[in-house]
Each structure stands twice: as structure tokens, then as C-alpha cells.
Coordinates of C-alpha atoms in Angstrom, one line a residue:
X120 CA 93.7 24.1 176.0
X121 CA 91.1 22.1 174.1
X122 CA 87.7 24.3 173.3
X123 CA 86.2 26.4 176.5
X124 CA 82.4 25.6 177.9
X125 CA 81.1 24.2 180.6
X126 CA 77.5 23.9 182.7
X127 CA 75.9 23.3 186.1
X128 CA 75.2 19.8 186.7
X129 CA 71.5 19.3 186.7
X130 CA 69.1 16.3 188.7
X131 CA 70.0 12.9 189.9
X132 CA 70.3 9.9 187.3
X133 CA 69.3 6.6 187.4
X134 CA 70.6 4.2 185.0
X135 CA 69.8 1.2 182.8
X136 CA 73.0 -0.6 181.3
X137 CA 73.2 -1.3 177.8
X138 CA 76.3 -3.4 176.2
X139 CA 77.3 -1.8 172.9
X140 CA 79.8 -3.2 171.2
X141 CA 82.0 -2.7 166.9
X142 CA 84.3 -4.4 165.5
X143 CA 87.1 -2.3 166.8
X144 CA 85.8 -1.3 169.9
X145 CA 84.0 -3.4 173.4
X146 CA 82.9 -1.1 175.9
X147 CA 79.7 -0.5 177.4
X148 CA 77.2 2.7 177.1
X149 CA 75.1 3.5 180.0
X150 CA 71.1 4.7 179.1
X151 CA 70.6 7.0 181.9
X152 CA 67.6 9.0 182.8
X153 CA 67.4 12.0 185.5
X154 CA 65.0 13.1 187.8
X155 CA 62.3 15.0 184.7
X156 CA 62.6 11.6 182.5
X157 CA 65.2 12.8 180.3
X158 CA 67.8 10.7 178.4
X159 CA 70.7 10.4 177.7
X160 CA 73.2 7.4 176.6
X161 CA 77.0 7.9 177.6
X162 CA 80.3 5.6 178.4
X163 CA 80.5 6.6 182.1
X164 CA 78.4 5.4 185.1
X165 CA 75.0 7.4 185.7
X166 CA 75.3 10.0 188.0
X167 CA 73.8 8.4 191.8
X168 CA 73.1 5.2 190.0
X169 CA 72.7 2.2 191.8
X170 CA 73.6 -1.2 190.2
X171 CA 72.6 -1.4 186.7
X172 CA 70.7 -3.8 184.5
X173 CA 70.7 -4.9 181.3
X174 CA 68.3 -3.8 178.6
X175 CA 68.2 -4.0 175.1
X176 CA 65.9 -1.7 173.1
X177 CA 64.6 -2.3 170.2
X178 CA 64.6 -0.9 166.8
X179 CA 61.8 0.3 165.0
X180 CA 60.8 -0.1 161.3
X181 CA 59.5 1.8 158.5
X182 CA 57.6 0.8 155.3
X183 CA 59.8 0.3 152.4
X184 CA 58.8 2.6 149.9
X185 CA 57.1 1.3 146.4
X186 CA 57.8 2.1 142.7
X187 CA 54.7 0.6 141.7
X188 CA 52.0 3.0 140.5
X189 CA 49.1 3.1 143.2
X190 CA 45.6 3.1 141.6
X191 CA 42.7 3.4 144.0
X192 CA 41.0 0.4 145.5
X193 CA 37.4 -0.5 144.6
X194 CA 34.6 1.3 145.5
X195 CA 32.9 1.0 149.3
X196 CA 30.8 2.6 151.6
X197 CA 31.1 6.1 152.3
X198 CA 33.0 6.4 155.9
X199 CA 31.0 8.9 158.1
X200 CA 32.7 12.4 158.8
X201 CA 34.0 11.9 162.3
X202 CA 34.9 15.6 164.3
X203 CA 38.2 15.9 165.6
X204 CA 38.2 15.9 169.6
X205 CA 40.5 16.1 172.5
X206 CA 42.6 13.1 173.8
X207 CA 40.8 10.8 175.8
X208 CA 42.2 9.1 179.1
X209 CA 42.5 5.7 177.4
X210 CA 44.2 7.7 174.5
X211 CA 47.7 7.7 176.4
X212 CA 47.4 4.0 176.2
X213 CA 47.3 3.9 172.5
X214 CA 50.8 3.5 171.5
X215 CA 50.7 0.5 173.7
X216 CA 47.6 -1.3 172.1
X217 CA 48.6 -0.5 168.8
X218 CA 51.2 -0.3 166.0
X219 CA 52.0 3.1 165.1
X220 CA 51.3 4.4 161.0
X221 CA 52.3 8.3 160.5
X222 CA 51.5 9.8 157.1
X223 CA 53.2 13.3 157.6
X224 CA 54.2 16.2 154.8
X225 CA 54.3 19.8 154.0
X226 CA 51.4 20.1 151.4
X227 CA 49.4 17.9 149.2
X228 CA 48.8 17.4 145.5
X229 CA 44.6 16.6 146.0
X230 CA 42.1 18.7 148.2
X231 CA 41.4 14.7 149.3
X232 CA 44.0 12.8 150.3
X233 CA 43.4 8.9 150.6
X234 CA 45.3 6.6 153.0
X235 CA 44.9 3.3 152.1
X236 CA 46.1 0.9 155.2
X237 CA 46.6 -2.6 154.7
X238 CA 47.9 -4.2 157.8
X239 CA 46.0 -7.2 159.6
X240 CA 48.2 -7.9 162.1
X241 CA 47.7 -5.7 165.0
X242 CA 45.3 -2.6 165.6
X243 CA 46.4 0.5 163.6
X244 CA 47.0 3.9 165.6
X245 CA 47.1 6.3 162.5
X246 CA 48.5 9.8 163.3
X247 CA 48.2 12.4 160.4
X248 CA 50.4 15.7 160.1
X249 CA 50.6 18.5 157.8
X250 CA 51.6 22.2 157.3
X251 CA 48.6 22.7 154.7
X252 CA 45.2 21.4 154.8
X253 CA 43.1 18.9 153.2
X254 CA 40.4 16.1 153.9
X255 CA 42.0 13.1 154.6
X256 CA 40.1 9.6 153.6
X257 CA 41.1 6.5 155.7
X258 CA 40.4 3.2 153.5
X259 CA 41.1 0.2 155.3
X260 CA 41.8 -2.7 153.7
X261 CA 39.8 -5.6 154.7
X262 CA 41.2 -7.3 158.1
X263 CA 43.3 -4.0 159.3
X264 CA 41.8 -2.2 162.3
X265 CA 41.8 1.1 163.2
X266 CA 42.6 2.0 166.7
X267 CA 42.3 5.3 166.3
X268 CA 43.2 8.9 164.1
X269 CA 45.2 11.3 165.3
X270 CA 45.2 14.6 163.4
X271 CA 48.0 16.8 163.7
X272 CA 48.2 20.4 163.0
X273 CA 50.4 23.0 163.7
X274 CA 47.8 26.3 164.3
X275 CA 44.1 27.0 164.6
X276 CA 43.3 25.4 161.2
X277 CA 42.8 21.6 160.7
X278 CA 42.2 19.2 158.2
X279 CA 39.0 17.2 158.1
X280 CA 38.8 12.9 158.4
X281 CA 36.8 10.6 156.7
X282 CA 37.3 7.6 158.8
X283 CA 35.4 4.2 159.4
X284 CA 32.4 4.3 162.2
X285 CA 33.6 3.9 165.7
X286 CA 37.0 5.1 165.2
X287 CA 37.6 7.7 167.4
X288 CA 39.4 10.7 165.9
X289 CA 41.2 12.8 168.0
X290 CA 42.8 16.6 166.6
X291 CA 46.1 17.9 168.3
X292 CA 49.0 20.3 168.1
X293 CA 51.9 17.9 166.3
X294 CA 54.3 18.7 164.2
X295 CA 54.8 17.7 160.4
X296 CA 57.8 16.1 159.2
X297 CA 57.9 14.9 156.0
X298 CA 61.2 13.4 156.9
X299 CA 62.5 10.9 159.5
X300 CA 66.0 12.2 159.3
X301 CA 65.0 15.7 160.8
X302 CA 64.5 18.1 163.8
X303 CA 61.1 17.8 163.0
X304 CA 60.6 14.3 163.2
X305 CA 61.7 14.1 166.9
X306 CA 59.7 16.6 168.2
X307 CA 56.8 14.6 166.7
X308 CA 57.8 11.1 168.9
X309 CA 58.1 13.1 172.1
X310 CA 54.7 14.4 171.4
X311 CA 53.4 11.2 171.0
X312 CA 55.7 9.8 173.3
X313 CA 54.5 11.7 175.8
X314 CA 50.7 12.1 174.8
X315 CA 49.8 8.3 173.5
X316 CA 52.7 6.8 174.5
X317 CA 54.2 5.9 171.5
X318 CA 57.7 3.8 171.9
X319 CA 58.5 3.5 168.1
X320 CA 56.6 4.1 164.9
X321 CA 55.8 0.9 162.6
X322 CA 55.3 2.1 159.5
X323 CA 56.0 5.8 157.7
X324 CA 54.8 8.0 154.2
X325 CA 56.6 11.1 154.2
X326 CA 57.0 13.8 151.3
X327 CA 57.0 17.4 150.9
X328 CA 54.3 16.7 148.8
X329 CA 52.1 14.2 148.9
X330 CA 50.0 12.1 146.9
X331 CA 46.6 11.9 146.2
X332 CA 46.8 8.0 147.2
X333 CA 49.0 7.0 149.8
X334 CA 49.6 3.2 150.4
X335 CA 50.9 2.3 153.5
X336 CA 51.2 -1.6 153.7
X337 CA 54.4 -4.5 154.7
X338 CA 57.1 -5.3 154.3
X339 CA 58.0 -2.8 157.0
X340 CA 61.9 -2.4 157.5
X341 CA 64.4 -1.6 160.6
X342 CA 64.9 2.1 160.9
X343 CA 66.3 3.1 164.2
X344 CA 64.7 6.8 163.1
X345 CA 61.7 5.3 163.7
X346 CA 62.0 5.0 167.5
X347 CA 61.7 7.2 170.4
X348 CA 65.5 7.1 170.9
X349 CA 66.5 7.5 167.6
X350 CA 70.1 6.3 166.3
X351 CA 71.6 5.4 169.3
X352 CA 75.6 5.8 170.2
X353 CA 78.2 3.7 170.4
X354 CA 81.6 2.6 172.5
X355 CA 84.1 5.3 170.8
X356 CA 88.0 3.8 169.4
X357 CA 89.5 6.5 170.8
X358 CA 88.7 8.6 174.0
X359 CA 89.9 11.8 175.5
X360 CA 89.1 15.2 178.2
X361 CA 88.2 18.4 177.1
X362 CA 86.6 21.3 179.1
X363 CA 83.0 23.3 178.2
X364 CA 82.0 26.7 179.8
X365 CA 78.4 27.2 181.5
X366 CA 76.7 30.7 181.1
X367 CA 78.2 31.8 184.2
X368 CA 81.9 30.8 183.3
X369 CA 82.5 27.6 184.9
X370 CA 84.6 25.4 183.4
X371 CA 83.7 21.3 183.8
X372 CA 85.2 18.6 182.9
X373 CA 84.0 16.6 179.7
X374 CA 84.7 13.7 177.9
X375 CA 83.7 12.5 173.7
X376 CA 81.1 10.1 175.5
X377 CA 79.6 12.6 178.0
X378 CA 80.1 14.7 181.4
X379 CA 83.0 12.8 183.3
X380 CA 81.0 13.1 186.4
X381 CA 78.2 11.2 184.5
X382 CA 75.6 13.9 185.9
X383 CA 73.2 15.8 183.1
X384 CA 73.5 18.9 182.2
X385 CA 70.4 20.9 180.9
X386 CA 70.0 24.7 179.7
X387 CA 73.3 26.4 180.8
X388 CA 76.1 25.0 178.2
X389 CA 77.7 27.8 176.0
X390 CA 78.1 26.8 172.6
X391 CA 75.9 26.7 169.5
X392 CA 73.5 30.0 168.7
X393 CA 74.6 32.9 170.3
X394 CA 71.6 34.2 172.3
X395 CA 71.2 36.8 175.0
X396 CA 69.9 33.9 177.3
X397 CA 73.3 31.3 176.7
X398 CA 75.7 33.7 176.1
X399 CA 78.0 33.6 173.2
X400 CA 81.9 32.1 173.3
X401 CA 83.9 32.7 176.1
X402 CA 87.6 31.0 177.3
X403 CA 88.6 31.0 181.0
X404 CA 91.7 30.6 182.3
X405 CA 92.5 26.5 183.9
X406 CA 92.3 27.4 187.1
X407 CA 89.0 30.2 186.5
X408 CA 91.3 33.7 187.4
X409 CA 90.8 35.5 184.2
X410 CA 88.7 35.3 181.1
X411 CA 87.3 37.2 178.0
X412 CA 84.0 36.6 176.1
X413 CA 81.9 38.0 173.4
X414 CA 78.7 39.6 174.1
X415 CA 76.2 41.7 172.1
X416 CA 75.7 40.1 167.9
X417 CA 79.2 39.1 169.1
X418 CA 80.7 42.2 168.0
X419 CA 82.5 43.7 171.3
X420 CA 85.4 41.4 172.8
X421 CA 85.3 41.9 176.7
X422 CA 88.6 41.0 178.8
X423 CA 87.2 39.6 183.0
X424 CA 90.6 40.1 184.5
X425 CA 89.3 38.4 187.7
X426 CA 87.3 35.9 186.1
X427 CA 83.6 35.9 185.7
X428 CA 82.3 37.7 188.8
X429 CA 85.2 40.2 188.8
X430 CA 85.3 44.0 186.6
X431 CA 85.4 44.2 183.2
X432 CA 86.7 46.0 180.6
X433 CA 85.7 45.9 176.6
X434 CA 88.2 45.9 174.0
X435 CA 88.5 47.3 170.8
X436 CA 90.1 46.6 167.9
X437 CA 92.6 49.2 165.8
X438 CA 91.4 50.6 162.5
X439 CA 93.5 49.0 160.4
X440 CA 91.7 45.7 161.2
X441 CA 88.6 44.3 159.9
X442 CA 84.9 45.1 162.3
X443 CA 84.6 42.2 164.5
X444 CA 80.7 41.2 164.1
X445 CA 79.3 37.9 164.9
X446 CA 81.9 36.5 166.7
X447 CA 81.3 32.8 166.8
X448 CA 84.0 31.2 168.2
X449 CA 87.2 31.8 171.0
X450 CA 89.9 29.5 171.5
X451 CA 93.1 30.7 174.4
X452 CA 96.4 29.2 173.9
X453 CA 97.5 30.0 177.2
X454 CA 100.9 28.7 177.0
X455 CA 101.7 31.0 174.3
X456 CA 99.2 33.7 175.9
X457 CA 97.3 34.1 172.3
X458 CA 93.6 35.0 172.2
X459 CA 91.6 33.4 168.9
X460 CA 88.5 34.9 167.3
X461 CA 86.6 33.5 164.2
X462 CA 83.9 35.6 163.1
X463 CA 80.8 34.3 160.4
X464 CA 78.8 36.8 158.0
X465 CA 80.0 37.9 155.0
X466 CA 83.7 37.3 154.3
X467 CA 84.1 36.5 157.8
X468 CA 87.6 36.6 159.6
X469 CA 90.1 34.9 162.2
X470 CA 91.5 37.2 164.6
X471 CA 94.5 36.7 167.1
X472 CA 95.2 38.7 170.0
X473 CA 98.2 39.0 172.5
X474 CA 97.0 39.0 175.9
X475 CA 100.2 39.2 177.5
X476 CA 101.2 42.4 175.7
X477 CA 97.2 43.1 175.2
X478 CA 97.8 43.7 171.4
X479 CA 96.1 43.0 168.6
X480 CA 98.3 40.3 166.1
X481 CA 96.0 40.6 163.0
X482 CA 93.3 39.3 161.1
X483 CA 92.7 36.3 157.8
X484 CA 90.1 36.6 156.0
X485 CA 87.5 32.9 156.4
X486 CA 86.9 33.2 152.3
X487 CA 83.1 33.1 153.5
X488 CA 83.3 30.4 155.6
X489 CA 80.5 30.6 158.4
X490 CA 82.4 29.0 161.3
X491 CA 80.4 28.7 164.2
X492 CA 83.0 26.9 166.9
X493 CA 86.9 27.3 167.2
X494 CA 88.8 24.9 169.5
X495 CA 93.2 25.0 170.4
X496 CA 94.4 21.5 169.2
X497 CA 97.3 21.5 172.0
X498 CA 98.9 18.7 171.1
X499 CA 99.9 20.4 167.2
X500 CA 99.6 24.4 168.2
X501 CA 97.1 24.4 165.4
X502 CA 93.3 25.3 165.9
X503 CA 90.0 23.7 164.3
X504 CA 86.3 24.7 163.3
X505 CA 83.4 24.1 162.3
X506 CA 81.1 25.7 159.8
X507 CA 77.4 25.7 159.3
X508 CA 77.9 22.8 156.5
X509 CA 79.2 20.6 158.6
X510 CA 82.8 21.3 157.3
X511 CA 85.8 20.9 159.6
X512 CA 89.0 23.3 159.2
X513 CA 91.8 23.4 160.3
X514 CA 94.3 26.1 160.9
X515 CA 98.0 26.3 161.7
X516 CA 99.1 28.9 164.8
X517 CA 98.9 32.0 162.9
X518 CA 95.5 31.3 161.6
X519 CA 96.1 30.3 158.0
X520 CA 93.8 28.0 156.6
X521 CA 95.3 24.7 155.9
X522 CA 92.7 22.2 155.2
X523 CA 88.6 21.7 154.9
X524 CA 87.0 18.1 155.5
X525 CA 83.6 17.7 155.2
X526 CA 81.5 16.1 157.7
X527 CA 78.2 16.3 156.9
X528 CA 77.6 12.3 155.0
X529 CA 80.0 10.9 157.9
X530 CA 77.9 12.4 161.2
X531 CA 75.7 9.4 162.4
X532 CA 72.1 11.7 163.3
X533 CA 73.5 15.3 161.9
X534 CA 69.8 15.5 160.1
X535 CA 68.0 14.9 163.2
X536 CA 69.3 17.7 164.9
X537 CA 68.2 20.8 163.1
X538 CA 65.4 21.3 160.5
X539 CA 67.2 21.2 157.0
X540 CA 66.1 23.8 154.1
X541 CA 64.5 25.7 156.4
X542 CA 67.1 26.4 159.4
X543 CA 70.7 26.5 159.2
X544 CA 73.1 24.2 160.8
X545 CA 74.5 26.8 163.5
X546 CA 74.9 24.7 166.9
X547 CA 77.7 22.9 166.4
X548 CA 81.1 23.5 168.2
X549 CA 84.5 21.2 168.4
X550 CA 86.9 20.0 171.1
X551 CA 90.8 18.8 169.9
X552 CA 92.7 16.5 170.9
X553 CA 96.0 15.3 168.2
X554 CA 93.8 13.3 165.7
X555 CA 90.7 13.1 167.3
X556 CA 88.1 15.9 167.0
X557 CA 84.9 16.2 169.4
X558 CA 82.0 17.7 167.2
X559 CA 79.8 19.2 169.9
X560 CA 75.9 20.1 169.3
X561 CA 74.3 22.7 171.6
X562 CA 70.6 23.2 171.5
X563 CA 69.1 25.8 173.7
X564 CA 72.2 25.0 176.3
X565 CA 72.1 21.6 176.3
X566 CA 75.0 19.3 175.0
X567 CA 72.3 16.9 172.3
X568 CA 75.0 15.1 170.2
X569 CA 78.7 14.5 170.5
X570 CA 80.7 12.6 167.9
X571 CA 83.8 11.4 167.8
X572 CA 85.4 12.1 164.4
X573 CA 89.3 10.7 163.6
X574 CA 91.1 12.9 161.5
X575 CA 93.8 10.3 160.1
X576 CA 91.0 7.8 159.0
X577 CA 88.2 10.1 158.2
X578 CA 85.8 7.9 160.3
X579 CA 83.2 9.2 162.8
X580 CA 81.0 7.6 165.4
X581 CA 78.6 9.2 167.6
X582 CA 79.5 8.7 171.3
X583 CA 77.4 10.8 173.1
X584 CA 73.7 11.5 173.1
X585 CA 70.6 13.3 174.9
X586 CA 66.8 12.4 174.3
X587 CA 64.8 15.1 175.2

């Protein structure tokens, strides 16, 4: 039995058909969007689609950066001090009318910081984002037009604009990313997706720290980051089943390129963070009769004799074995009627169980390893995981450590999915199947990413994904 979650399907779908094609593989991936406007891109048909049509979308570019030293342009006239105001009606029309500049970081090295924008060919909607403050200076080059400012901040405090007369500047509650490859960064083109209706991003300066001058000029690149999709997937070489748990211990069938039934499924997945609201790892029997699952910091092992909505009973461990505490992953060999546990924090351990004979077979230490899923490779006996560093290991049947691969360069969009040095990488979980691994990301219930990941030629694609 491949790796145990599952979730309630969620809306209707329409779908627009997109041909997707590699070397090795033709195939076609379906961009499907459900009732609430949400996305998502997977191998089978929408769910309640009708017939499809082709679209191709396309990518967006970035500025290429510059290792020439910037001085500051000659002297002009002082730009007025505009005051930051709400969106206007004709504001949601901006990303439309415009090509899209964001200057984005964490702090700055100037109490002014000046953008200098040299771009003639369409209007210029500037958006500006940081974590700290300062007085940002919009210089124009001669010929480039400025649609309009959009200051982002992310509390009560804002930074103030020096921009040319008429240009409307408008404050608002945006994130700052001061990289595309980030959490961050996404949230910031649904916000301007969805508030100025922003499709892709031209041109991009991001740092940690920026600049006193910031140039922002062409030649401006491809970088699917740049767009509201993002990296999109692509027709997997191999495919295969596997089965995911919903909070309420459903199982569903799943596939490396999406829900088989090609319906969406939003808020209810088990898998990633353990929270109080998703519930942490559980495995069910096939056919739903009996099942055990971690509750509390994942610390108490309970055994649902009847399934889900039947009595309980907890379990506890014998005192020669190490405290289970953050349990982060289950896996059930039900053939062989063996229970396993991996457990992160500290040294962090893998425990077996006998549910046949309801005894406990032992525990191996993870050498630190923070694991946060654990899936039965059926076909070998053997299990697999995933830690926080994008590492996969595997294990042989008695829970002995037999190899570590890492992942993290080879995962197509792994940055975009969390907010690197300053969250850890803790929602992803696997699905086995012989070679092929499924490397799952949960956020907040919801299946985000899946990529397929060969274990024979080290090669991964991503073949599933959600925009939200």
C-alpha cells in the first residue's frame, strides 16, 4: 500500500486544453479551473468539462541583471510628493494597459531609494514592496511612461513616493519578495492578479538589500517565475495510482498527474504540517474497516478498529523504547500486517508495530533526520521519506536506513512553495511505486505540487500543479 491520504472532492471544473509535450514523453495536460477561479494543470480530463480548447500561455520575462556600476542620471526637476491612496476602479484594469515593473526587497542600503525606469515601449505599472521603509524616487527616463505606483507594505507603516505629476500612486497590503523563486513571490501575483489584474510581470529588481540606485531597463528575458502561473507541469515518462487520506479518513484515489477523477480538492488533504485543523498521518485499511492515526504534537498513536467513525483506543509504547513525539509520518504494510512510524525532532526515530499480534517490533534511530512523510514501496517491501531538505530515503522492511538522495536542485518550483531562510521545508510527503517516487506538497490541505521523481535515473519532472 503506497502512502495513505485522501480528500473530499471540491466544485465543478471547467477546462482549457493545453498540449505539453518532451523529448521522451507526448501527452497532453489539461489547465482546469473550478467553480472559485482556481487552477490547476493535470494529465486527466477536468472534472464536468465540456470539450476543450486549445490555449497556449505565455511566458513572462524578467530583466537580466547588470554588472555594470550604476551612477545616477543627470539632474531634473524635483517630482512632487504624491500621497498614497486606495485602488481606484480603473486600477483593476492596470495590468492590462500596462507592462508590469516590481522592485521588491527586505531592507534598503539609502533612506532614498531611486528607481530609475527606462522603458519606451509600453506604459509602466510600477509596484514597490518592502519589509522596511524608505522614500522611494521614480526617475523616468525620457520616453517611458508611468501608468501608475503601487506601494506595497506589509503593516500600518509605509514608505513614501516621489513620483512624476499625474501619476497616480496607490498604497496597498502586498507582500515583499526579494526573490522570484519563493512563497513570497506568488502571493504577490495573486494580489496583483486579483487587484490590478496583473497576468505576468515584465521586468524584476529583487535583493535582500537593495541599492541606493536601482536600474531597471531591457533586455528583459523569459522567466516563467514571472507569470501568474508560474513554472508550469509537464506530460510525466512514467505514471502510476496511489491513495491520499482526507481529514475525516477517506481514502481517494490519486494519480503523479492529479485526482484520477480530475475533480479539485481544496482544504481537507492530510499531509504536510501537522495541525489540529488537517490532522496529522493516518493509514486506513483498502477497503476503510480499520485504521490508526496520530493526534496531539503527534506524540499518542491511536488504533480506530472500525475505521474512522467507529471507537477508539490509544496506544502506548513499552519503556524500553524511545518517546514517540512528533510523529510525522505512517505507512501500513497490510499484507505483512506491520504498522510504520517516523518521528522528526532531535534524533528522531522509525518505529514498527505488529498489528496483528498488537506488539511493538522496535525502534532506529533517523541520525537527526527530520522526515516529514513515510510511504510502503509495495512492489520492493521497502519504505521511503522525505525530510525537510528535500532529501529522499529509503529504508529496507525493518527500517534500516539504506540510502539518502537529495532532491532539492532536481525539484522543478521546490522554491516557490515555501519561504526559504525563514520557514522550513515541512509539507512535503511521498507516494511509491518500484522506481518511481511521487513527492507530494500539502499546503493548508491542499495537494499544490506533485512531482514525479525516477529513482534509477535521478531525473524529476513536475506533473501536477495547483494555482491558488
Amino acid at each position: 500500500m503506497g502512502i495513505n491520504l485522501l480528500a473530499r472532492a471540491f466544485g465543478s471544473a471547467c477546462a482549457l486544453y493545453l498540449l505539453l509535450g518532451t523529448a521522451h514523453a507526448q501527452g497532453s495536460v489539461y489547465r482546469c479551473t473550478n467553480t472559485e477561479g482556481k487552477v490547476s494543470y493535470q494529465a486527466q480530463p477536468c472534472a464536468g468539462a465540456g470539450t476543450a480548447q486549445g490555449k497556449e500561455i505565455p511566458l513572462s520575462t524578467r530583466t537580466r541583471p547588470s554588472n555594470t556600476e550604476v551612477r545616477a542620471q543627470p539632474s531634473r526637476p524635483e517630482p512632487r510628493v504624491l500621497e498614497p491612496q486606495r485602488t481606484k476602479p480603473e486600477g483593476k484594469r492596470w495590468g492590462a494597459e500596462a507592462d508590469v515593473i516590481v522592485v521588491s526587497g527586505y531592507e534598503f542600503s539609502s533612506s532614498v531609494t531611486q528607481v530609475h525606469i527606462t522603458h519606451s515601449a509600453r506604459p509602466v505599472l510600477l509596484v514597490l514592496t518592502s519589509y522596511h521603509q524608505t522614500e522611494w524616487k521614480v526617475l523616468p527616463a525620457p520616453g517611458t511612461r508611468i501608468k501608475a505606483v503601487v506601494v506595497g507594505t506589509s503593516d500600518e507603516r509605509h514608505s513614501s513616493v516621489k513620483a512624476p505629476p499625474q501619476v497616480p500612486v496607490v498604497v496597498d497590503e502586498l507582500p515583499y519578495a526579494y526573490e522570484t523563486g519563493n512563497i513570497k513571490f506568488r502571493e504577490l501575483m495573486s494580489l496583483l492578479n486579483a487587484r490590478y489584474g496583473v497576468e505576468r510581470v515584465l521586468g524584476y529588481r529583487g535583493g535582500y538589500k537593495l541599492p541606493e540606485v536601482v536600474p531597471v531597463s531591457g533586455p528583459f528575458v523569459p522567466d516563467p517565475n514571472l507569470t501568474l502561473d508560474g513554472v508550469r507541469p509537464e506530460v510525466p515518462r512514467v505514471r502510476f495510482s496511489f491513495d491520499l487520506i482526507s481529514v475525516d479518513g477517506r481514502r481517494l484515489a490519486w494519480t503523479n498527474t492529479g485526482p484520477k477523477d480530475g475533480k479539485r480538492y481544496t482544504g481537507v488533504v492530510r499531509g504536510g504540517t501537522m495541525s489540529s485543523l488537517r490532522g496529522g498521518p493516518a493509514a486506513v485499511r483498502e477497503d476503510g474497516s480499520e485504521a490508526y492515526y496520530l493526534e496531539g504534537n503527534g506524540g499518542t498513536l491511536v488504533w480506530a478498529p472500525k475505521g474512522f467513525t467507529g471507537p477508539t483506543q490509544k496506544m502506548t509504547l513499552p519503556a524500553n523504547l524511545p518517546e514517540l513525539s512528533w510523529g510525522s509520518g505512517m505507512a501500513w504494510n497490510t499484507r505483512k500486517e506491520v504498522l510504520a512510524i517516523v518521528s522528526f525532532g532531535g534524533e528522531g526515530y522509525f518505529y514498527r508495530y505488529d498489528t496483528r499480534n498488537r506488539q511493538w517490533l522496535g525502534a532506529r534511530s533517523l541520525q537527526n533526520r527530520d522526515l516529514h512523510g513515510l510511504a510502503l514501496n509495495a512492489e520492493t517491501g521497502g519504505y521511503v521519506a522525505i525530510s525537510e531538505r528535500a532529501e529522499l530515503v529509503m529504508f529496507n522492511e525493518r527500517g534500516e536506513m539504506e540510502e539518502v538522495q537529495p532532491l532539492e536542485k532536481l525539484l522543478p518550483d521546490l522554491d516557490s512553495t515555501y519561504d526559504k531562510g525563514n520557514s522550513r521545508l515541512n509539507s512535503l510527503t511521498v507516494a511509491a511505486n518500484g522506481n518511481a517516487v511521487a513527492v507530494i506538497n500539502v499546503r493548508n490541505g491542499t495537494v499544490t505540487h506533485i512531482w514525479t521523481y525516477e529513482q534509477g535515473s535521478r531525473k524529476a519532472q513536475l506533473t501536477y500543479k495547483v494555482v491558488e
